[in-house]
Coordinates of C-alpha atoms in Angstrom, one line a residue:
Chain A
M1 CA 65.5 -2.1 33.1
D2 CA 65.5 -4.8 35.7
S3 CA 63.7 -8.0 35.3
I4 CA 61.0 -7.2 37.9
S5 CA 60.1 -4.0 35.9
Q6 CA 60.0 -6.0 32.8
T7 CA 57.6 -8.5 34.3
H8 CA 55.3 -5.7 35.5
L9 CA 55.3 -4.1 32.1
Q10 CA 54.3 -7.5 30.5
S11 CA 51.6 -7.9 33.1
L12 CA 50.2 -4.4 32.3
N13 CA 50.4 -5.2 28.6
Q14 CA 48.5 -8.4 29.1
Q15 CA 45.8 -6.7 31.2
I16 CA 45.2 -4.0 28.6
R17 CA 44.9 -6.5 25.8
L18 CA 42.4 -8.6 27.8
I19 CA 40.3 -5.4 28.5
A20 CA 40.4 -4.5 24.8
I21 CA 39.3 -7.9 23.8
A22 CA 36.4 -7.9 26.4
I23 CA 35.3 -4.5 25.3
E24 CA 35.3 -5.5 21.7
A25 CA 33.2 -8.6 22.4
G26 CA 30.8 -6.6 24.6
E27 CA 31.7 -8.7 27.6
P28 CA 32.2 -7.5 31.2
W29 CA 35.7 -6.6 32.1
T30 CA 37.8 -5.7 35.1
E31 CA 38.0 -2.1 35.8
E32 CA 41.0 -2.4 38.2
I33 CA 44.5 -2.6 37.0
S34 CA 46.5 -4.7 39.4
A35 CA 50.0 -3.6 39.8
H36 CA 52.7 -3.8 42.4
K37 CA 54.4 -0.7 43.6
E38 CA 58.0 -0.9 42.6
S39 CA 61.1 1.2 42.5
N40 CA 60.7 2.4 39.0
L41 CA 58.8 5.7 39.2
E42 CA 58.0 5.8 35.4
I43 CA 56.3 2.5 35.6
D44 CA 54.2 3.5 38.6
Q45 CA 53.2 6.7 36.8
L46 CA 52.3 4.8 33.7
T47 CA 50.3 2.3 35.8
D48 CA 48.3 5.1 37.4
S49 CA 47.7 6.8 34.1
I50 CA 46.4 3.5 32.6
Q51 CA 44.1 3.1 35.6
I52 CA 42.7 6.6 35.0
L53 CA 42.1 5.8 31.3
V54 CA 40.5 2.4 32.1
S55 CA 38.2 4.0 34.7
A56 CA 37.2 6.7 32.2
V57 CA 36.4 4.1 29.5
A58 CA 34.5 2.1 32.1
K59 CA 32.4 5.2 33.0
Q60 CA 31.7 6.0 29.3
T61 CA 30.8 2.4 28.5
Q62 CA 28.3 2.4 31.3
I63 CA 26.7 5.5 29.9
H64 CA 26.5 4.0 26.4
L65 CA 25.2 0.7 27.7
K66 CA 22.5 2.5 29.6
A67 CA 21.5 4.6 26.6
A68 CA 21.4 1.5 24.4
Q69 CA 19.3 -0.3 26.9
E70 CA 16.9 2.7 27.1
L71 CA 16.7 2.9 23.4
Q72 CA 16.0 -0.8 23.1
E73 CA 13.2 -0.5 25.7
A74 CA 11.7 2.4 23.9
K75 CA 11.8 0.5 20.7
N76 CA 10.2 -2.6 22.2
L77 CA 7.5 -0.3 23.7
A78 CA 6.9 1.3 20.3
E79 CA 6.7 -2.0 18.6
A80 CA 4.3 -3.4 21.2
G81 CA 2.2 -0.3 20.8
S82 CA 2.1 -0.7 17.1
R83 CA 1.1 -4.4 17.4
A84 CA -1.5 -3.6 19.9
K85 CA -3.0 -1.0 17.6
S86 CA -3.1 -3.4 14.7
H87 CA -4.6 -6.0 16.8
F88 CA -7.2 -3.6 18.1
L89 CA -8.0 -2.5 14.6
A90 CA -8.5 -6.0 13.4
N91 CA -10.7 -6.9 16.4
M92 CA -12.6 -3.7 16.1
S93 CA -13.3 -4.3 12.4
H94 CA -14.6 -7.8 13.3
E95 CA -16.8 -6.3 16.0
L96 CA -18.1 -3.8 13.5
R97 CA -18.8 -6.2 10.8
T98 CA -21.0 -8.4 13.0
P99 CA -23.8 -5.9 13.5
M100 CA -23.5 -4.8 9.9
N101 CA -24.4 -8.4 9.0
A102 CA -27.8 -7.9 10.7
I103 CA -28.4 -4.4 9.4
L104 CA -27.8 -5.4 5.8
G105 CA -29.5 -8.7 6.0
Y106 CA -32.7 -7.5 7.7
S107 CA -33.1 -4.5 5.5
E108 CA -32.7 -6.8 2.4
M109 CA -35.4 -9.0 3.8
L110 CA -37.7 -6.1 4.5
M111 CA -37.1 -4.8 0.9
E112 CA -38.3 -8.1 -0.4
D113 CA -41.4 -7.8 1.8
A114 CA -42.0 -4.3 0.6
L115 CA -41.8 -5.4 -3.0
E116 CA -44.2 -8.2 -2.4
N117 CA -46.7 -6.0 -0.7
A118 CA -46.3 -3.3 -3.4
N119 CA -45.1 -0.7 -0.9
P120 CA -42.7 1.5 -2.9
G121 CA -42.3 4.1 -0.2
A122 CA -41.1 1.6 2.3
H123 CA -38.9 0.0 -0.3
R124 CA -37.2 3.3 -1.1
D125 CA -36.6 4.1 2.6
L126 CA -35.2 0.6 3.2
N127 CA -33.0 0.9 0.2
H128 CA -31.5 4.0 1.8
I129 CA -30.7 2.1 4.9
Y130 CA -29.3 -0.8 2.8
T131 CA -27.1 1.5 0.7
A132 CA -25.8 3.5 3.7
G133 CA -25.0 0.2 5.4
Q134 CA -23.1 -1.0 2.4
H135 CA -21.1 2.2 2.3
L136 CA -20.3 1.8 6.0
L137 CA -19.2 -1.7 5.4
R138 CA -16.8 -0.6 2.6
L139 CA -15.2 1.9 5.0
I140 CA -14.8 -0.8 7.6
N141 CA -13.3 -3.1 5.1
D142 CA -10.8 -0.4 4.1
I143 CA -9.7 0.0 7.7
L144 CA -9.4 -3.8 8.1
D145 CA -7.2 -3.9 5.0
L146 CA -5.0 -1.2 6.4
S147 CA -4.6 -3.0 9.7
K148 CA -3.7 -6.2 7.8
I149 CA -1.1 -4.3 5.8
E150 CA 0.3 -2.7 9.0
A151 CA 0.5 -6.1 10.7
G152 CA 2.2 -7.5 7.6
K153 CA -0.6 -9.9 7.2
M154 CA -1.9 -8.9 3.8
E155 CA -1.7 -11.9 1.5
L156 CA -2.4 -12.7 -2.1
Y157 CA -4.9 -15.5 -3.0
L158 CA -3.7 -16.3 -6.5
E159 CA -6.1 -18.2 -8.8
H160 CA -7.0 -18.5 -12.4
F161 CA -10.3 -16.7 -13.2
D162 CA -12.3 -15.4 -16.1
L163 CA -11.6 -11.7 -16.5
Q164 CA -14.8 -11.0 -18.5
T165 CA -17.1 -12.5 -15.9
M166 CA -15.4 -10.5 -13.2
L167 CA -15.7 -7.4 -15.3
D168 CA -19.5 -8.0 -15.7
E169 CA -19.8 -8.2 -11.9
V170 CA -17.9 -5.0 -11.3
V171 CA -19.9 -3.1 -13.9
M172 CA -23.1 -4.3 -12.3
T173 CA -21.9 -3.3 -8.9
V174 CA -20.9 0.3 -9.9
Q175 CA -23.9 0.9 -12.1
P176 CA -26.0 2.7 -9.3
L177 CA -23.0 4.9 -8.5
I178 CA -22.6 5.8 -12.2
L179 CA -26.2 6.8 -12.5
K180 CA -26.1 8.9 -9.4
N181 CA -24.4 11.9 -11.0
N182 CA -26.0 11.3 -14.4
N183 CA -22.8 9.8 -15.8
Q184 CA -22.4 7.2 -18.5
L185 CA -20.1 4.2 -18.4
T186 CA -18.4 3.0 -21.5
V187 CA -16.6 -0.3 -21.4
H188 CA -13.9 -1.3 -23.9
R189 CA -12.8 -4.9 -23.6
D190 CA -10.5 -7.1 -25.5
P191 CA -12.3 -10.4 -26.1
N192 CA -9.0 -12.2 -26.3
L193 CA -8.3 -11.5 -22.7
T194 CA -9.9 -14.3 -20.9
T195 CA -8.2 -16.1 -18.1
I196 CA -5.6 -14.5 -15.9
Y197 CA -3.8 -15.6 -12.8
A198 CA -4.1 -13.1 -10.0
D199 CA -6.0 -12.2 -6.8
I200 CA -9.6 -11.7 -8.0
T201 CA -10.7 -10.0 -4.8
K202 CA -8.0 -7.4 -5.0
I203 CA -8.5 -6.7 -8.7
R204 CA -12.2 -6.3 -8.1
Q205 CA -11.4 -3.9 -5.3
I206 CA -8.9 -2.0 -7.5
L207 CA -11.5 -1.6 -10.2
F208 CA -14.3 -0.7 -7.8
N209 CA -12.1 1.9 -6.1
L210 CA -11.1 3.6 -9.3
L211 CA -14.6 3.6 -10.8
S212 CA -16.3 4.8 -7.7
N213 CA -13.7 7.5 -7.4
A214 CA -14.4 8.6 -11.0
T215 CA -18.1 8.7 -10.3
K216 CA -17.6 11.1 -7.4
F217 CA -15.7 13.7 -9.3
T218 CA -17.6 13.5 -12.6
H219 CA -21.1 15.0 -13.3
Q220 CA -23.0 14.4 -16.5
G221 CA -19.9 13.1 -18.1
T222 CA -18.4 9.8 -19.3
I223 CA -16.4 7.3 -17.4
T224 CA -14.5 4.9 -19.5
L225 CA -13.2 1.5 -18.4
S226 CA -10.9 -0.3 -20.8
L227 CA -9.0 -3.5 -20.6
E228 CA -6.5 -4.6 -23.1
Q229 CA -3.4 -6.7 -23.5
E230 CA -0.2 -4.7 -24.1
A231 CA 1.3 -5.8 -27.4
Q232 CA 4.9 -5.7 -26.2
T233 CA 4.8 -6.9 -22.7
Q234 CA 1.7 -9.1 -22.9
D235 CA 0.7 -7.3 -19.6
L236 CA -2.9 -6.6 -18.7
K237 CA -3.5 -2.9 -19.1
I238 CA -6.5 -1.4 -17.3
C239 CA -7.5 2.3 -17.9
V240 CA -10.2 4.1 -15.9
S241 CA -10.7 7.6 -17.3
D242 CA -13.3 10.3 -16.6
T243 CA -14.3 13.7 -17.9
G244 CA -14.6 15.1 -14.4
T245 CA -12.9 17.9 -12.4
G246 CA -9.4 16.6 -12.6
M247 CA -6.5 17.5 -10.3
T248 CA -3.6 19.9 -9.9
R249 CA -0.1 18.7 -9.7
E250 CA 0.0 19.3 -5.9
Q251 CA -3.0 17.2 -5.5
L252 CA -1.5 14.4 -7.7
E253 CA 1.6 14.2 -5.5
T254 CA -0.2 13.1 -2.4
L255 CA -2.9 11.2 -4.1
F256 CA -1.7 7.7 -3.2
E257 CA -1.0 8.5 0.5
A258 CA -3.0 6.9 3.2
F259 CA -5.5 9.1 5.0
Y260 CA -4.8 12.0 2.6
Q261 CA -7.6 13.5 0.7
V262 CA -7.1 16.1 -1.9
D263 CA -9.2 18.5 0.0
S264 CA -10.6 17.9 3.5
S265 CA -14.0 19.2 2.4
I266 CA -14.1 16.1 0.1
T267 CA -14.8 14.0 3.1
R268 CA -17.9 16.1 3.7
H269 CA -19.1 16.0 0.1
H270 CA -18.0 12.6 -1.1
G271 CA -17.2 10.5 2.0
G272 CA -14.4 7.9 2.0
T273 CA -11.6 7.2 4.4
G274 CA -8.9 8.5 2.1
L275 CA -7.5 5.0 2.0
G276 CA -8.9 3.8 -1.3
L277 CA -6.1 4.9 -3.6
A278 CA -3.4 4.0 -1.1
L279 CA -4.8 0.5 -1.0
T280 CA -5.3 0.4 -4.7
R281 CA -1.6 1.2 -5.2
Y282 CA -0.5 -1.2 -2.6
F283 CA -2.5 -4.0 -4.2
C284 CA -1.1 -3.2 -7.7
E285 CA 2.4 -3.2 -6.4
M286 CA 1.9 -6.4 -4.4
M287 CA 0.9 -8.2 -7.6
G288 CA 4.0 -6.8 -9.4
G289 CA 2.1 -4.1 -11.3
T290 CA 2.2 -0.4 -11.5
I291 CA -0.3 2.4 -11.4
R292 CA 0.0 5.9 -12.9
V293 CA -2.3 8.9 -13.1
D294 CA -2.6 11.6 -15.6
S295 CA -4.8 14.6 -14.8
Q296 CA -5.2 18.3 -15.3
P297 CA -7.7 20.6 -13.6
N298 CA -11.0 20.6 -15.6
S299 CA -9.9 18.0 -18.1
G300 CA -10.5 14.8 -16.4
T301 CA -8.4 12.1 -14.8
R302 CA -7.0 8.9 -16.2
F303 CA -5.6 6.0 -14.1
T304 CA -3.6 3.4 -15.9
I305 CA -2.8 0.1 -14.3
R306 CA -0.4 -2.5 -15.7
L307 CA -0.5 -6.0 -14.2
P308 CA 1.3 -9.2 -15.2
R309 CA -1.3 -11.8 -16.6
E310 CA 0.4 -14.4 -14.4
V311 CA 1.0 -12.9 -11.0
R312 CA 3.9 -14.5 -9.1
S313 CA 4.2 -14.6 -5.3
P314 CA 3.7 -11.2 -3.7
I315 CA 6.2 -8.5 -4.1
P316 CA 7.4 -7.6 -0.6
I317 CA 6.7 -4.0 0.2
E318 CA 7.6 -2.3 3.4
P319 CA 4.1 -1.6 4.8
L320 CA 4.5 1.6 6.6
E321 CA 6.7 3.2 4.0
A322 CA 4.3 2.1 1.3
L323 CA 1.3 3.5 2.9
F324 CA 2.1 6.5 5.0
Q325 CA 4.7 8.3 3.0
S326 CA 4.5 9.7 -0.4
R327 CA 7.6 8.1 -2.0
M328 CA 8.4 11.4 -3.5
S329 CA 8.9 13.0 -0.1
L330 CA 10.9 10.0 1.0
N331 CA 13.6 10.4 -1.7
G332 CA 11.7 10.2 -4.9
E333 CA 13.0 6.7 -5.5
A334 CA 11.1 4.2 -7.6
L335 CA 8.2 6.5 -8.1
G336 CA 8.9 5.8 -11.7
D337 CA 6.2 6.8 -14.0
A338 CA 3.5 6.6 -11.4
L339 CA 3.3 10.3 -11.4
C340 CA 3.1 12.5 -14.4
L341 CA 2.6 16.2 -14.1
G342 CA 0.0 17.3 -16.5
D343 CA 0.2 15.8 -19.9
A344 CA 4.0 15.5 -20.4
L345 CA 6.9 14.5 -18.2
C346 CA 9.0 17.2 -16.8
K347 CA 11.9 17.9 -19.2
V348 CA 15.3 18.6 -17.7
L349 CA 18.1 19.9 -19.9
V350 CA 21.4 18.8 -18.3
I351 CA 24.4 20.8 -19.6
D352 CA 27.7 19.2 -18.8
D353 CA 30.7 18.2 -20.8
D354 CA 31.4 15.2 -18.6
P355 CA 29.8 12.0 -19.9
T356 CA 30.1 10.4 -16.5
F357 CA 28.2 13.2 -14.9
Q358 CA 25.6 13.1 -17.7
D359 CA 25.1 9.4 -16.9
L360 CA 24.7 10.0 -13.2
M361 CA 22.1 12.7 -13.7
Q362 CA 20.3 10.5 -16.2
R363 CA 20.1 7.8 -13.5
F364 CA 19.2 10.1 -10.7
L365 CA 16.4 11.9 -12.5
S366 CA 14.9 9.5 -15.0
Q367 CA 14.1 7.0 -12.2
E368 CA 12.0 9.8 -10.7
G369 CA 10.0 10.2 -13.8
F370 CA 11.8 13.1 -15.4
E371 CA 12.8 13.2 -19.1
I372 CA 16.5 14.1 -19.5
I373 CA 18.0 15.9 -22.4
S374 CA 21.8 16.0 -22.5
A375 CA 23.9 18.8 -23.9
R376 CA 27.7 18.6 -23.9
N377 CA 28.5 22.2 -24.8
A378 CA 27.1 25.7 -25.0
T379 CA 26.1 25.7 -28.7
E380 CA 24.3 22.4 -28.3
A381 CA 22.6 23.6 -25.1
L382 CA 21.2 26.8 -26.5
K383 CA 19.9 25.0 -29.6
L384 CA 18.2 22.3 -27.5
A385 CA 16.8 24.8 -25.1
R386 CA 15.1 26.7 -27.9
E387 CA 13.8 23.5 -29.7
L388 CA 12.6 21.5 -26.7
D389 CA 11.5 24.1 -24.2
P390 CA 12.8 22.3 -21.0
D391 CA 11.1 22.9 -17.6
V392 CA 14.5 23.1 -15.8
I393 CA 18.1 23.5 -16.9
T394 CA 21.1 22.2 -14.8
L395 CA 24.3 23.9 -15.9
D396 CA 27.8 23.0 -15.1
V397 CA 30.2 25.9 -14.5
M398 CA 33.4 24.2 -15.5
M399 CA 33.2 23.5 -19.2
P400 CA 36.1 23.6 -21.6
Q401 CA 35.1 25.9 -24.5
Q402 CA 32.6 28.3 -22.8
D403 CA 32.1 28.3 -19.1
G404 CA 28.8 27.9 -17.4
W405 CA 28.6 31.6 -16.3
S406 CA 28.7 32.8 -19.9
V407 CA 26.1 30.2 -20.9
L408 CA 23.9 31.4 -18.1
M409 CA 24.2 35.0 -19.3
Q410 CA 23.2 33.9 -22.8
L411 CA 20.2 32.0 -21.5
K412 CA 19.0 34.9 -19.4
S413 CA 19.4 37.4 -22.1
D414 CA 17.2 35.5 -24.6
P415 CA 13.6 36.4 -24.0
D416 CA 12.3 33.0 -25.0
L417 CA 14.7 31.2 -22.6
A418 CA 15.0 33.6 -19.7
R419 CA 12.1 32.3 -17.7
I420 CA 13.4 28.7 -17.6
P421 CA 14.9 28.1 -14.1
V422 CA 18.6 27.3 -14.2
L423 CA 20.3 25.4 -11.5
M424 CA 24.1 26.0 -11.4
L425 CA 26.4 23.2 -10.5
T426 CA 29.8 24.3 -9.3
M427 CA 32.9 22.9 -7.7
I428 CA 33.2 25.8 -5.3
D429 CA 30.4 27.6 -3.5
N430 CA 29.7 30.8 -5.5
K431 CA 26.0 31.5 -4.9
E432 CA 26.3 35.3 -5.1
M433 CA 27.7 35.1 -8.6
G434 CA 25.0 32.7 -9.6
Y435 CA 22.1 34.7 -8.2
A436 CA 23.5 37.9 -9.7
L437 CA 23.5 36.3 -13.1
G438 CA 20.0 35.0 -12.7
A439 CA 20.4 31.4 -11.6
A440 CA 17.5 30.0 -9.7
D441 CA 19.7 28.1 -7.4
C442 CA 23.4 26.9 -7.0
F443 CA 24.7 23.5 -5.9
V444 CA 28.2 22.4 -5.0
K445 CA 29.4 19.2 -6.6
P446 CA 29.5 16.3 -5.6
L447 CA 25.7 16.3 -5.6
N448 CA 23.4 14.7 -3.2
R449 CA 20.8 12.8 -5.1
K450 CA 17.9 13.9 -2.9
Q451 CA 19.0 17.5 -3.0
I452 CA 19.1 17.8 -6.7
S453 CA 16.0 15.8 -7.4
S454 CA 13.9 17.9 -5.0
A455 CA 15.3 21.1 -6.4
V456 CA 14.5 20.0 -10.0
R457 CA 11.0 19.0 -8.9
K458 CA 10.5 22.3 -7.2
Y459 CA 11.6 24.5 -10.1
C460 CA 9.8 22.2 -12.5
R461 CA 6.6 23.0 -10.7
T462 CA 7.3 26.7 -10.5
H463 CA 8.0 26.8 -14.2
R464 CA 4.8 25.0 -15.1
E465 CA 2.8 27.3 -12.9
M466 CA 4.1 30.4 -14.6
D467 CA 3.1 28.8 -17.9
W468 CA -0.4 28.3 -16.7
V469 CA -0.7 31.9 -15.5
D470 CA 0.3 32.9 -19.1
Chain B
M1 CA -36.8 -30.3 -0.2
T2 CA -33.2 -29.4 0.4
R3 CA -32.3 -29.6 4.0
V4 CA -29.6 -27.2 5.3
L5 CA -28.0 -27.4 8.7
L6 CA -27.2 -24.0 10.0
V7 CA -24.6 -24.0 12.9
E8 CA -24.6 -20.5 14.3
D9 CA -24.4 -19.2 17.9
N10 CA -25.5 -15.6 17.3
E11 CA -29.2 -15.4 17.6
I12 CA -29.8 -12.6 15.2
N13 CA -27.7 -14.0 12.5
R14 CA -29.4 -17.4 13.0
D15 CA -32.8 -15.9 12.8
M16 CA -32.0 -13.8 9.7
L17 CA -30.2 -16.4 7.7
S18 CA -32.7 -19.2 8.5
R19 CA -35.7 -17.0 7.6
R20 CA -34.1 -15.9 4.3
L21 CA -33.3 -19.5 3.4
I22 CA -36.8 -20.7 4.3
R23 CA -38.2 -18.0 1.9
R24 CA -36.1 -19.6 -0.9
G25 CA -37.6 -22.9 -0.2
F26 CA -35.0 -24.6 2.0
E27 CA -35.7 -26.7 5.0
I28 CA -33.6 -25.4 7.9
V29 CA -32.2 -27.4 10.9
I30 CA -30.5 -25.4 13.5
A31 CA -27.6 -26.0 15.9
I32 CA -26.3 -23.4 18.2
D33 CA -22.8 -24.7 19.0
G34 CA -20.1 -26.9 17.5
A35 CA -20.9 -30.0 19.5
E36 CA -24.6 -29.8 18.7
G37 CA -23.6 -29.2 15.0
V38 CA -21.7 -32.5 14.9
K39 CA -24.7 -34.3 16.6
M40 CA -27.3 -32.8 14.3
A41 CA -25.2 -33.5 11.2
Q42 CA -25.5 -37.2 12.0
S43 CA -29.1 -37.2 13.2
S44 CA -30.7 -35.0 10.5
Q45 CA -28.5 -35.9 7.6
P46 CA -28.7 -32.5 5.9
D47 CA -27.8 -31.9 2.2
L48 CA -25.5 -29.1 3.2
I49 CA -24.0 -27.4 6.3
L50 CA -23.5 -23.7 6.9
M51 CA -20.9 -23.5 9.6
D52 CA -20.0 -20.4 11.6
M53 CA -16.4 -20.7 12.7
S54 CA -16.4 -19.0 16.1
L55 CA -18.6 -21.2 18.1
P56 CA -18.9 -22.2 21.8
I57 CA -18.2 -25.8 23.1
I58 CA -16.2 -26.7 20.1
D59 CA -15.4 -24.2 17.3
G60 CA -16.3 -24.5 13.7
W61 CA -12.9 -25.8 12.6
E62 CA -13.0 -28.7 15.1
A63 CA -16.7 -29.5 14.3
T64 CA -15.8 -29.6 10.6
R65 CA -12.9 -32.0 11.3
Q66 CA -15.2 -34.3 13.3
I67 CA -18.0 -34.2 10.7
K68 CA -15.5 -34.9 7.9
A69 CA -14.1 -37.8 9.9
L70 CA -17.3 -39.6 10.4
P71 CA -18.3 -42.0 7.6
I72 CA -22.0 -41.1 7.8
T73 CA -21.4 -37.4 7.5
R74 CA -18.2 -36.9 5.6
H75 CA -20.0 -36.6 2.2
I76 CA -22.0 -33.5 3.4
P77 CA -20.6 -30.3 1.8
I78 CA -19.8 -27.6 4.4
I79 CA -19.6 -23.9 3.7
A80 CA -17.6 -22.0 6.4
L81 CA -18.9 -18.6 7.4
T82 CA -16.4 -16.3 9.1
A83 CA -16.4 -12.7 10.1
H84 CA -12.7 -12.5 10.4
A85 CA -11.6 -12.3 6.8
M86 CA -8.1 -12.2 8.0
A87 CA -5.2 -13.6 6.0
G88 CA -5.0 -17.4 6.5
D89 CA -8.7 -17.8 7.5
R90 CA -9.6 -19.2 4.2
D91 CA -6.8 -21.7 4.2
R92 CA -7.6 -22.8 7.7
C93 CA -11.2 -23.4 6.8
L94 CA -10.3 -25.4 3.7
Q95 CA -7.6 -27.4 5.6
A96 CA -10.2 -28.3 8.3
G97 CA -12.2 -29.9 5.5
C98 CA -14.7 -27.1 4.5
D99 CA -15.7 -27.2 0.8
E100 CA -16.3 -23.5 0.6
Y101 CA -15.7 -20.3 2.4
D102 CA -17.6 -17.1 2.7
T103 CA -17.2 -14.0 4.8
K104 CA -19.8 -12.2 6.9
P105 CA -21.6 -9.9 6.4
I106 CA -23.2 -12.4 4.1
E107 CA -24.0 -11.4 0.6
F108 CA -27.1 -13.5 0.1
A109 CA -26.9 -13.8 -3.6
R110 CA -23.3 -14.9 -3.5
L111 CA -24.0 -17.4 -0.7
L112 CA -27.0 -18.9 -2.7
A113 CA -24.7 -19.3 -5.7
K114 CA -22.2 -21.1 -3.6
I115 CA -24.9 -23.4 -2.1
E116 CA -26.1 -24.1 -5.6
V117 CA -22.7 -25.2 -6.8
L118 CA -22.1 -27.6 -3.9
L119 CA -25.5 -29.3 -3.8
P120 CA -26.0 -32.6 -5.6
V121 CA -28.1 -31.9 -8.7
S122 CA -31.1 -34.0 -7.6
S123 CA -31.6 -32.0 -4.4
T124 CA -31.4 -28.4 -5.8
N125 CA -34.6 -26.4 -5.7
G126 CA -36.2 -25.9 -9.0

């Protein structure tokens, strides 16, 4: 090759490198390859081909840039919309609270007049206006809280305060609600629990929400509020239980979602925005606490809250995620013991000879509130299945002594065990074989966490429902 | 008699709150904007000030700052009244020099309790 050709090749090389560097850095770059025609046909052809390649890349880059720009614009628009909405809500709540001030204030004044003038009829009517006004105000406050959370402006005001005094106030406030459905309120309190460090307004709101909820769904029953200090953790443990209508598992699952009410007819009968429990959970978590609920239809509901006695700075929670999505539908993560189906946790028997896999399942499922029982071989599995009556069984096909298929057959031929749903876990897709032998479902390893946990949850529920029908 | 200066631009709120306080035996002095509030604080020497925060001419925060800067008025306790109840409002009020903070709609019993706490013992009503 002559020296001119060599110079041209070097120049081409240089240009391509510069283009690559510019593309990598997201900077503008030249779309023309400069080259001198020369005697060497191969080099001319190569130059032309490179020019075609460079033009094609340039065209594609333009398309990508345009798409990215459009995406960014759409994102900005959506964010601006969300901000505008939060701002509107905050403003609106302010505008709504101002006339409420007059309605509540004047009706209170007139009530005082009615009492002085011994006019019980007027007093009763005015009391209706006053009570309805207070109800409306609570709804407005819930919406204001939601807009604060959405705007990322919900804050904690931490202070030391006397728990007993606050409790007295709350009990006094809910008393009229308790009496409304002929209920009784029992309060158990630990006299040693005095000062705590937390946001008093939020704890008051949590207690009020739970108690007023309990009064809505309980008639001629008992509502119990108990506060104690947990021996192990020193945490504050608050229980609100009732002897009311209770809830099914489906109802429990969406209980803490914003805007969701167990039954839309509840709005008609009981009022409420559907925000109360979502806010309650948000406040608990913000203060580093947890909330769980235990309930069964017709046997009452119990909410249990655990809070540190010394709350530290707020726990950051992604607002939208926290409020608008049930974390179970998200990926079940960190729901922890917040949800408990019926009285006991869902029991899952994991049959697998591999300790690593056992470990993995333990981590996947226990975080979601399932109780895991491990069995390493067929004999152990059948014994544990009989003794502990699991809700769901996961069964590995590849096991050394006896393979999963034969364990499946044994499970399905035992009348006591046959109705427990079995999820087969295999290395190769063999669904037909699984279904033929009575498996509820088959999954191919490696497992996707979301897939397995939602399947376990689904079959857990089916199994419990069958039990209830019995 | 305990004299309370009520600084409030909303006529209905002013009427209601002043009448309710008069019923409880307070003497009420009224100002309808922040600038008037600062003036009245000096001329009428109230025992306590109830200060709305969104006020014309100068707002409640600025009025509070001015009252707390004047030697003849700085001792007067101020309760901020705000309808916002947004995060940061309370801190802003306290930073401006308010001694207490309450949100509208006013819970009258709660407000009375706060007034009671802030008043010098000699001037409280029975």
